Coordinates of C-alpha atoms and ligand atoms in Angstrom, one line a residue:
M154 CA 0.0 0.0 0.0
S155 CA 1.6 3.3 -1.0
Q156 CA -0.5 6.1 0.5
T157 CA -0.7 6.0 4.3
K158 CA -4.2 6.6 5.4
Y159 CA -5.2 8.7 8.4
I160 CA -8.1 8.4 10.8
F161 CA -8.7 11.2 13.2
V162 CA -10.7 10.6 16.4
T163 CA -12.3 13.6 18.1
G164 CA -14.5 13.7 21.1
G165 CA -17.7 15.7 21.8
V166 CA -20.1 16.4 24.6
T167 CA -17.9 15.3 27.5
S168 CA -14.5 14.0 28.3
S169 CA -13.8 10.4 29.6
L170 CA -15.9 8.7 26.9
G171 CA -13.1 6.3 26.1
K172 CA -11.6 7.6 22.9
G173 CA -8.5 5.7 23.6
I174 CA -10.4 2.4 23.9
I175 CA -12.3 3.1 20.7
A176 CA -9.2 4.0 18.8
A177 CA -7.4 0.9 20.1
S178 CA -10.3 -1.3 19.2
L179 CA -10.5 0.0 15.7
A180 CA -6.8 -0.3 15.3
K181 CA -7.0 -3.9 16.5
L182 CA -9.7 -4.7 13.9
L183 CA -7.7 -3.1 11.1
Q184 CA -4.5 -4.9 12.3
A185 CA -6.5 -8.2 12.4
R186 CA -7.3 -7.6 8.7
G187 CA -3.7 -7.3 7.9
Y188 CA -3.2 -3.5 7.9
R189 CA -0.1 -2.2 9.6
T190 CA -1.7 0.1 12.0
T191 CA -0.5 2.5 14.8
I192 CA -2.1 5.0 17.1
Q193 CA -1.0 8.5 18.1
K194 CA -2.4 10.7 20.9
L195 CA -2.3 14.5 20.7
D196 CA -2.8 16.0 24.2
P197 CA -3.8 19.7 24.4
Y198 CA -2.1 20.5 27.7
I199 CA 1.0 22.6 28.2
N200 CA 3.1 20.1 30.2
V201 CA 5.8 19.0 27.8
D202 CA 4.9 15.4 28.8
P203 CA 2.8 13.8 31.5
G204 CA 6.0 12.8 33.4
T205 CA 5.7 15.7 35.8
L206 CA 2.0 15.2 36.5
N207 CA 0.7 13.8 39.7
P208 CA -1.1 10.5 39.0
Y209 CA -4.3 12.1 40.5
E210 CA -4.3 14.5 37.5
H211 CA -4.1 12.1 34.6
G212 CA -3.7 8.6 36.0
E213 CA -0.6 6.6 35.4
C214 CA 2.3 7.9 33.3
Y215 CA 3.1 5.2 30.7
V216 CA 6.7 4.7 29.6
T217 CA 7.8 3.4 26.2
D218 CA 10.9 1.5 25.2
D219 CA 12.5 4.7 23.9
G220 CA 12.0 6.3 27.4
A221 CA 9.1 8.6 26.5
E222 CA 6.9 9.4 29.5
T223 CA 3.4 9.3 27.9
D224 CA -0.3 9.3 28.3
L225 CA -1.8 6.1 29.7
D226 CA -3.8 5.6 26.4
L227 CA -0.5 4.5 24.8
G228 CA -0.6 1.6 27.3
H229 CA -4.0 0.5 25.8
Y230 CA -2.5 0.8 22.3
E231 CA 0.3 -1.5 23.1
R232 CA -1.8 -3.9 25.1
F233 CA -4.4 -4.2 22.3
L234 CA -2.0 -4.2 19.3
N235 CA 1.1 -5.8 20.8
V236 CA 3.1 -3.2 18.8
R237 CA 5.6 -0.9 20.5
T238 CA 4.9 2.8 20.6
S239 CA 7.5 5.6 21.0
Q240 CA 7.8 9.3 21.6
A241 CA 6.3 10.0 18.3
N242 CA 3.0 8.4 19.4
N243 CA 2.3 11.0 22.1
V244 CA 2.6 14.8 21.5
T245 CA 1.4 17.6 23.9
T246 CA 0.8 21.2 23.3
G247 CA 3.8 21.9 25.5
R248 CA 6.1 19.9 23.3
I249 CA 4.7 21.5 20.1
Y250 CA 5.3 25.0 21.5
Q251 CA 8.7 24.0 22.9
S252 CA 9.8 22.9 19.5
V253 CA 8.4 26.0 17.7
I254 CA 10.0 28.3 20.2
E255 CA 13.4 26.5 19.9
K256 CA 13.2 26.9 16.1
E257 CA 12.4 30.6 16.6
R258 CA 15.4 31.0 18.8
R259 CA 17.6 29.4 16.2
G260 CA 16.3 31.9 13.7
E261 CA 14.6 29.3 11.5
F262 CA 11.6 31.4 10.8
L263 CA 13.8 34.1 9.1
G264 CA 12.3 37.1 10.9
K265 CA 8.7 36.2 10.4
T266 CA 6.1 36.8 13.1
V267 CA 5.6 33.3 14.7
Q268 CA 1.9 32.6 15.1
V269 CA -0.6 29.8 16.0
V270 CA -1.6 29.6 12.4
P271 CA 0.5 28.6 10.5
H272 CA 3.5 27.8 12.8
I273 CA 1.8 25.8 15.6
T274 CA -0.6 24.1 13.2
N275 CA 2.3 23.2 10.8
E276 CA 4.3 21.7 13.7
I277 CA 1.2 19.6 14.6
K278 CA 0.8 18.5 11.0
E279 CA 4.4 17.5 10.9
R280 CA 4.1 15.5 14.1
V281 CA 1.1 13.6 12.7
Q282 CA 2.9 12.8 9.5
I283 CA 6.1 11.6 11.1
L284 CA 4.6 8.2 11.7
G285 CA 3.0 8.1 8.2
N286 CA 6.2 9.1 6.5
S287 CA 8.2 6.4 8.2
G288 CA 6.7 3.9 5.8
D289 CA 6.1 1.4 8.6
Y290 CA 2.3 1.8 8.7
D291 CA -0.7 1.6 6.3
I292 CA -3.0 3.4 8.7
I293 CA -2.4 6.0 11.4
I294 CA -5.1 6.6 13.9
T295 CA -4.7 10.0 15.6
E296 CA -6.6 10.6 18.7
I297 CA -7.2 14.3 19.6
G298 CA -7.4 14.7 23.4
G299 CA -10.0 16.9 25.0
T300 CA -13.4 17.8 23.7
V301 CA -14.3 19.8 20.5
G302 CA -15.1 23.4 21.4
D303 CA -12.3 23.6 24.1
I304 CA -10.1 26.6 23.6
E305 CA -7.0 24.5 23.8
S306 CA -8.1 22.0 21.1
L307 CA -8.6 24.7 18.5
P308 CA -5.1 24.5 16.9
Y309 CA -5.4 20.7 16.7
I310 CA -8.8 20.9 15.0
E311 CA -7.5 23.4 12.5
A312 CA -4.4 21.2 11.8
V313 CA -6.8 18.3 11.2
R314 CA -8.9 20.4 8.8
Q315 CA -5.9 21.4 6.8
L316 CA -4.5 17.8 6.7
L317 CA -7.8 16.4 5.5
W318 CA -7.8 19.0 2.7
E319 CA -4.1 18.3 1.8
L320 CA -4.5 14.5 2.0
G321 CA -7.6 14.5 -0.3
E322 CA -10.7 12.4 -0.4
H323 CA -10.4 8.8 0.9
N324 CA -7.0 9.4 2.5
G325 CA -8.2 10.9 5.8
I326 CA -11.4 10.5 7.8
V327 CA -12.8 11.8 11.0
I328 CA -14.5 9.6 13.7
H329 CA -16.4 11.7 16.2
L330 CA -17.1 10.1 19.6
T331 CA -20.1 11.4 21.4
L332 CA -22.5 10.7 24.2
V333 CA -26.1 9.8 23.8
P334 CA -27.5 10.3 27.3
F335 CA -30.6 8.6 28.7
L336 CA -33.0 10.9 30.5
S337 CA -34.8 8.7 33.0
A338 CA -37.5 11.3 33.6
A339 CA -38.4 11.3 29.9
G340 CA -37.5 7.6 29.5
E341 CA -35.6 8.5 26.4
L342 CA -32.1 8.6 24.8
K343 CA -31.3 12.2 23.7
T344 CA -29.6 13.1 20.5
K345 CA -29.3 16.8 20.9
P346 CA -25.9 16.9 22.6
T347 CA -24.5 14.9 19.7
Q348 CA -26.1 17.2 17.2
H349 CA -24.6 20.2 18.9
S350 CA -21.1 18.7 19.1
V351 CA -21.2 17.8 15.4
K352 CA -22.2 21.3 14.7
T353 CA -19.3 22.7 16.7
L354 CA -17.0 20.5 14.7
M355 CA -18.6 21.8 11.5
E356 CA -18.0 25.4 12.6
S357 CA -14.3 24.5 12.5
G358 CA -14.7 23.2 8.9
I359 CA -14.7 19.5 9.8
K360 CA -17.4 17.1 8.8
A361 CA -17.5 13.9 10.9
D362 CA -17.5 10.8 8.6
I363 CA -18.4 8.4 11.4
L364 CA -20.2 8.9 14.7
V365 CA -19.4 6.5 17.6
C366 CA -22.1 7.0 20.2
R367 CA -21.5 6.1 23.8
T368 CA -24.6 5.0 25.5
E369 CA -25.9 3.1 28.5
H370 CA -29.0 1.8 26.5
E371 CA -29.4 0.2 23.1
I372 CA -29.8 2.8 20.4
S373 CA -32.8 2.0 18.2
E374 CA -32.8 2.1 14.4
E375 CA -35.1 5.1 14.7
I376 CA -32.6 7.1 16.7
K377 CA -29.7 6.0 14.4
E378 CA -31.7 7.4 11.5
K379 CA -32.3 10.7 13.4
L380 CA -28.7 11.0 14.3
A381 CA -27.7 10.3 10.7
L382 CA -30.1 12.9 9.2
F383 CA -29.2 15.7 11.6
C384 CA -25.5 15.0 11.8
N385 CA -25.1 14.6 8.1
V386 CA -23.6 11.0 8.1
R387 CA -24.9 7.8 6.6
K388 CA -26.9 5.5 8.8
E389 CA -24.3 2.7 8.7
A390 CA -21.8 5.3 10.0
V391 CA -23.7 5.7 13.2
I392 CA -22.0 3.2 15.5
Q393 CA -23.4 2.3 18.9
S394 CA -20.9 1.9 21.7
I395 CA -22.8 0.5 24.7
D396 CA -21.1 0.1 28.1
A397 CA -19.0 -3.1 28.1
S398 CA -18.2 -5.4 31.1
T399 CA -14.6 -5.4 30.0
I400 CA -12.6 -3.1 27.6
Y401 CA -11.4 -6.2 25.8
D402 CA -15.0 -6.8 24.6
V403 CA -15.0 -3.4 22.7
P404 CA -13.2 -4.6 19.5
I405 CA -15.7 -7.4 19.2
M406 CA -18.6 -5.0 19.8
M407 CA -17.2 -2.5 17.2
Q408 CA -16.8 -5.3 14.7
E409 CA -20.5 -6.3 15.2
E410 CA -21.4 -2.6 14.7
G411 CA -19.3 -2.5 11.5
L412 CA -17.0 0.3 12.6
D413 CA -14.0 -1.2 10.7
T414 CA -16.0 -1.9 7.6
V415 CA -17.3 1.6 7.4
A416 CA -13.9 3.1 8.1
L417 CA -12.3 1.0 5.3
E418 CA -15.1 2.0 2.9
K419 CA -14.5 5.6 3.6
L420 CA -10.8 5.2 3.1
A421 CA -11.4 3.3 -0.2
L422 CA -9.5 0.3 1.2
P423 CA -10.3 -3.4 0.5
K424 CA -12.6 -4.8 3.2
D425 CA -13.1 -8.4 2.0
T426 CA -10.9 -10.2 4.4
E427 CA -12.5 -10.7 7.8
P428 CA -10.5 -9.8 10.8
N429 CA -8.6 -12.7 12.3
L430 CA -9.5 -12.5 16.0
E431 CA -8.8 -16.1 17.0
Q432 CA -6.2 -15.3 19.6
W433 CA -8.2 -12.4 20.9
N434 CA -11.3 -14.5 21.3
E435 CA -9.3 -17.2 23.0
F436 CA -8.0 -14.7 25.5
L437 CA -11.6 -13.4 26.1
Q438 CA -12.8 -17.0 26.6
R439 CA -10.2 -17.7 29.3
H440 CA -10.7 -14.3 30.9
K441 CA -14.4 -14.9 31.2
N442 CA -14.3 -18.5 32.3
P443 CA -11.9 -18.7 35.2
K444 CA -11.5 -22.0 37.0
N445 CA -10.2 -20.4 40.2
K446 CA -10.0 -17.2 42.1
V447 CA -7.3 -15.4 44.0
V448 CA -7.3 -12.1 45.9
I449 CA -4.2 -9.9 45.5
G450 CA -3.6 -6.8 47.5
L451 CA -2.3 -3.8 45.6
I452 CA -0.6 -1.6 48.2
G453 CA -0.3 2.0 46.9
K454 CA -1.0 5.5 47.8
Y455 CA -2.9 6.6 44.7
V456 CA -5.5 3.9 45.0
E457 CA -8.5 6.3 45.1
L458 CA -8.0 6.7 41.3
Q459 CA -8.1 3.4 39.5
D460 CA -6.2 4.9 36.5
S461 CA -3.1 5.5 38.6
Y462 CA -2.2 1.8 38.4
K463 CA -3.8 1.1 35.0
S464 CA -1.0 -1.0 33.6
I465 CA -0.7 -3.1 36.7
L466 CA -4.4 -3.9 36.8
E467 CA -4.4 -4.8 33.1
S468 CA -1.3 -7.0 33.6
F469 CA -3.3 -8.9 36.2
I470 CA -6.1 -9.4 33.7
H471 CA -3.6 -10.8 31.1
A472 CA -1.9 -13.0 33.7
G473 CA -5.3 -14.2 35.1
A474 CA -6.4 -15.3 31.7
A475 CA -3.1 -17.1 31.1
N476 CA -3.6 -19.0 34.4
E477 CA -7.4 -19.3 34.0
V478 CA -7.8 -17.6 37.3
E479 CA -9.9 -14.6 38.3
V480 CA -7.6 -12.1 39.9
K481 CA -9.5 -9.9 42.2
V482 CA -7.3 -6.9 43.0
R483 CA -8.0 -5.3 46.3
S484 CA -6.6 -1.8 46.4
I485 CA -5.3 -0.9 49.8
H486 CA -4.1 2.6 50.8
S487 CA -0.6 2.4 52.2
E488 CA -1.2 5.5 54.3
H489 CA -3.8 3.6 56.3
L490 CA -1.6 0.7 57.2
S491 CA 0.3 0.4 60.5
T492 CA 1.9 -2.3 62.6
K493 CA -1.3 -2.3 64.7
N494 CA -3.9 -2.8 62.0
I495 CA -1.9 -4.7 59.4
D496 CA -3.3 -8.2 60.2
K497 CA -6.8 -6.9 60.0
K498 CA -6.3 -4.9 56.8
L499 CA -4.5 -7.5 54.9
M500 CA -6.6 -10.5 56.1
G501 CA -7.9 -12.7 53.3
L502 CA -5.2 -11.7 50.7
D503 CA -3.5 -14.5 48.8
G504 CA -0.7 -12.3 47.5
I505 CA 0.7 -8.8 47.8
L506 CA 2.0 -6.3 45.2
V507 CA 3.6 -3.2 46.5
A508 CA 3.3 -0.5 43.9
P509 CA 5.6 2.1 42.4
G510 CA 5.6 5.6 43.7
F511 CA 7.4 8.8 44.7
G512 CA 8.0 10.6 47.9
E513 CA 7.6 9.9 51.6
R514 CA 3.8 9.7 52.0
G515 CA 2.6 6.2 52.7
I516 CA 5.9 4.5 52.7
E517 CA 5.9 3.1 56.2
G518 CA 2.6 1.3 55.3
K519 CA 4.3 -0.2 52.3
I520 CA 7.2 -1.4 54.5
E521 CA 4.7 -3.0 56.9
A522 CA 3.0 -4.7 53.9
V523 CA 6.3 -6.2 52.8
R524 CA 6.9 -7.5 56.3
Y525 CA 3.5 -9.1 56.4
A526 CA 4.1 -10.8 53.0
R527 CA 7.6 -12.0 54.0
E528 CA 6.6 -13.3 57.4
N529 CA 3.4 -15.0 56.3
D530 CA 4.8 -16.7 53.2
L531 CA 2.5 -14.8 50.9
P532 CA 3.7 -14.4 47.4
F533 CA 5.1 -10.9 46.9
L534 CA 5.9 -8.7 44.0
G535 CA 7.5 -5.3 44.5
I536 CA 7.7 -2.9 41.6
C537 CA 10.2 -0.1 41.6
L538 CA 9.5 1.7 44.9
G539 CA 7.9 -1.6 46.0
M540 CA 11.3 -3.3 45.4
Q541 CA 13.1 -0.5 47.3
M542 CA 10.7 -0.9 50.2
A543 CA 11.4 -4.6 50.3
V544 CA 15.1 -3.9 50.6
I545 CA 14.5 -1.4 53.4
E546 CA 12.2 -3.8 55.3
F547 CA 14.8 -6.5 55.2
A548 CA 17.6 -4.2 56.3
R549 CA 15.6 -3.0 59.2
N550 CA 13.9 -6.1 60.4
I551 CA 16.4 -8.9 59.6
L552 CA 19.7 -7.0 59.7
G553 CA 18.6 -4.8 62.6
M554 CA 19.6 -1.6 60.7
E555 CA 17.3 0.7 62.6
G556 CA 16.3 3.7 60.5
A557 CA 17.5 2.1 57.2
N558 CA 15.9 4.0 54.3
S559 CA 16.1 5.4 50.9
T560 CA 17.8 8.8 50.7
E561 CA 14.7 9.9 48.8
M562 CA 12.7 9.7 52.0
D563 CA 15.5 10.4 54.6
P564 CA 18.7 12.0 53.3
N565 CA 20.3 11.5 56.7
T566 CA 19.5 7.8 57.2
P567 CA 22.3 5.9 59.0
Y568 CA 21.8 3.1 56.5
P569 CA 21.1 4.4 52.9
V570 CA 20.3 1.0 51.5
I571 CA 18.6 2.8 48.6
S572 CA 20.4 5.9 47.3
L573 CA 20.6 8.3 44.4
M574 CA 22.2 7.0 41.2
E575 CA 25.5 8.7 40.6
E576 CA 24.3 10.3 37.3
Q577 CA 21.3 11.7 39.1
K578 CA 23.2 13.7 41.7
S579 CA 23.7 16.8 39.4
V580 CA 20.1 16.7 38.1
T581 CA 18.0 19.8 38.8
N582 CA 15.4 19.7 36.1
M583 CA 12.6 17.4 36.9
G584 CA 11.1 16.7 33.5
G585 CA 12.3 13.7 31.5
T586 CA 15.5 13.3 33.6
M587 CA 14.9 10.0 35.4
R588 CA 16.4 6.7 34.3
L589 CA 13.8 6.0 31.6
G590 CA 12.9 3.4 29.1
A591 CA 14.3 0.1 28.1
W592 CA 17.5 -1.2 29.7
D593 CA 19.1 -4.6 29.5
C594 CA 19.2 -6.9 32.5
H595 CA 21.1 -10.1 33.0
L596 CA 19.5 -12.7 35.3
E597 CA 21.4 -15.2 37.5
A598 CA 21.1 -18.8 36.2
D599 CA 19.9 -20.4 39.5
S600 CA 17.3 -17.7 40.3
L601 CA 13.6 -17.8 40.5
V602 CA 13.3 -15.0 37.9
H603 CA 15.3 -17.0 35.4
E604 CA 12.8 -19.8 35.8
V605 CA 9.9 -17.3 35.5
Y606 CA 11.2 -15.6 32.3
G607 CA 12.7 -18.7 30.8
A608 CA 15.6 -16.5 29.6
L609 CA 18.8 -15.1 31.0
D610 CA 18.9 -11.8 29.2
I611 CA 15.9 -9.5 29.3
S612 CA 15.1 -5.9 28.6
E613 CA 12.6 -3.9 30.8
R614 CA 11.4 -0.4 31.1
H615 CA 12.5 1.9 33.9
R616 CA 11.4 5.1 35.6
H617 CA 13.3 6.0 38.7
R618 CA 16.1 8.0 40.2
F619 CA 17.1 5.9 43.2
E620 CA 18.7 2.5 43.2
F621 CA 19.9 -0.5 45.3
N622 CA 23.0 0.6 47.1
N623 CA 25.7 -1.9 46.2
E624 CA 27.6 -1.1 49.4
Y625 CA 25.0 -3.2 51.3
K626 CA 24.8 -6.0 48.8
K627 CA 27.1 -8.5 50.6
Q628 CA 25.4 -8.0 54.0
L629 CA 21.9 -8.4 52.5
E630 CA 22.8 -11.4 50.4
E631 CA 24.4 -13.2 53.4
A632 CA 21.2 -12.6 55.4
G633 CA 19.0 -14.0 52.6
L634 CA 17.9 -11.2 50.3
V635 CA 19.7 -12.0 47.1
P636 CA 20.2 -9.7 44.0
T637 CA 19.5 -11.9 41.0
G638 CA 19.3 -9.5 38.1
F639 CA 21.9 -6.8 37.1
N640 CA 22.4 -4.2 34.4
P641 CA 25.2 -5.9 32.5
K642 CA 27.1 -2.6 31.9
T643 CA 26.8 -0.7 35.2
G644 CA 26.2 -3.6 37.6
L645 CA 23.1 -1.8 39.0
V646 CA 20.8 -4.3 40.8
E647 CA 17.6 -4.8 39.0
V648 CA 16.0 -7.8 40.8
I649 CA 16.1 -9.1 44.3
E650 CA 14.7 -12.3 45.7
I651 CA 14.4 -14.1 49.0
P652 CA 15.1 -17.8 48.1
S653 CA 13.9 -19.1 51.5
H654 CA 10.4 -17.6 50.8
P655 CA 7.9 -19.4 48.5
W656 CA 7.8 -16.5 46.0
F657 CA 9.3 -13.1 46.8
V658 CA 10.5 -10.9 44.0
G659 CA 11.3 -7.2 43.8
V660 CA 12.1 -5.5 40.5
Q661 CA 13.6 -2.0 40.0
Y662 CA 11.9 -1.8 36.6
H663 CA 8.2 -1.8 35.5
P664 CA 7.1 -5.1 34.0
E665 CA 3.5 -3.8 33.8
Y666 CA 4.4 -1.6 30.8
K667 CA 5.2 -4.6 28.6
S668 CA 2.3 -6.9 29.3
T669 CA -0.1 -7.3 26.4
V670 CA -3.1 -9.5 25.5
A671 CA -0.9 -11.4 23.0
N672 CA 2.1 -11.5 25.4
P673 CA 1.1 -11.5 29.1
H674 CA 4.2 -10.6 31.1
P675 CA 6.0 -13.6 32.5
L676 CA 6.5 -12.0 35.9
F677 CA 2.8 -11.4 36.3
V678 CA 2.0 -14.8 35.0
G679 CA 4.5 -16.4 37.4
F680 CA 3.3 -14.3 40.3
V681 CA -0.4 -15.2 39.8
K682 CA 0.5 -18.9 39.4
A683 CA 2.5 -18.8 42.6
V684 CA -0.4 -17.1 44.4
L685 CA -2.7 -19.9 43.3
V686 CA -0.2 -22.6 44.3
Q687 CA 0.4 -21.1 47.7
K688 CA -3.3 -20.5 48.3
Q689 CA -4.0 -24.2 47.7
K690 CA -1.0 -25.2 49.8
Q691 CA -2.3 -23.2 52.7
K692 CA -5.8 -24.5 52.3
N693 CA -4.5 -28.1 52.3
A694 CA -2.4 -27.4 55.4
S695 CA -5.4 -25.9 57.3
L696 CA -7.5 -29.0 56.4
A697 CA -4.8 -31.4 57.5
Ligands
LIG790 N1 10.8 7.0 43.8 C1 11.6 5.9 43.4 C2 12.8 6.4 42.6 O1 12.7 7.4 42.0 C3 10.8 4.8 42.8 C4 10.2 5.3 41.5 C5 9.1 4.4 41.0 O2 8.5 3.6 41.7 N2 8.7 4.5 39.7 O3 13.7 5.7 42.5

């Protein structure tokens, strides 16, 4: 296929309609028909990337192989498509402006007045076309964050209008995602908000080709006709997107509604081959028909917002399906845990995951949770800060190093078992300066993680400033906390284990970023399996 085709996804009426899931579902269907597809997210906020955002603002920060700190929607793209994304897949207004201002400082605009149109819009268009021009994809789906009509979305909408005109008919289309609310007093679904948001889009010179309508109730044929007539689209192009019990059902629902077929028609692309969703359906089958159930505690401090730990929760779904187990994740606020209440709060858990995080708040609760898992033989997985807490717990409670800590939390600790990486010591700028992205790791041959991965050399994604302090390695190892994964170049410790415990692993990296439907992450698969085995063992012991 020579001409790369573009699909733009805009949102109307309200935010949080799930543009990312619709974009990822369509991409999945197109990929399953053999089209090389990728997705891009344009975010209209002024942060250069979401790396500096508190998780309460925008949920988890997702990290790509190339070390980009990105929007969590990129996680959905990777999980659905099993294709790696990169910095080019997520662009914010801040990054656009930064790049235009840098060009201005270099004199690249030759004395011209630099303006939103054309300079900002040109930069947006370039960023959209970078992926298309790479030659790696047949179809690019570009999701525009925010809602049409927002002040900050205007340059993006104008850039899309220009691109559609430049690309020409059948090379670019617009899918508009809207809400069709149900008014219980009237007992009716209402189309007016959709009509208004389509009109707002029209005022910017863009005609929606396809409407995807989020709804809590079935949209009748009559309402589809009404939407088609008043929003100026064909009836087949009015797609219902009803609430789903799992996001992984959405591709199937979109296929039934014919979203992929209409999109291909509009792009003048062949649509004869049916999508091959065999593997996807098999996963759904396993996900929906578990043979067992386990309860895993997710100990974190951003638990009020489910999106803060999105990739971890999704990794458990993939690993659960792989093991045919329903993984019930119980979110537990680490700030509410203390030595006194820990037994009560963690009662009934079959395994414990201590989550990543930053700063002092809630860490003592995390340390208590590690102790609980270690002492009660509960399978344990510590991720990034969770791994660091495991080291601190062991140093304090087994080696008697009172006050052991990470220098992030206590710069004057007498036992800095976790300390700042050498190259981080001179860092003053917070954005994009952590140890980020994919790094190689070598695993010890006789380790649990070697068995879990079935490989000795792995690569995993990172996002941290602090590290295991090698000065304490020997002491910790002799007492039973053993480093079993290292960066082959620097010797930094990446993995720790407690071999005397049934399953206790801490990793400095983030395995959750790499788990996909097609490739559930081995660490999560191994952890869930261990949780199940241990649960059955303890049950048998209590019966004996
Ligand atoms: N705050 C810790 C560090 O910077 C852990 C980071 C994380 O959990 N992602 O090293």
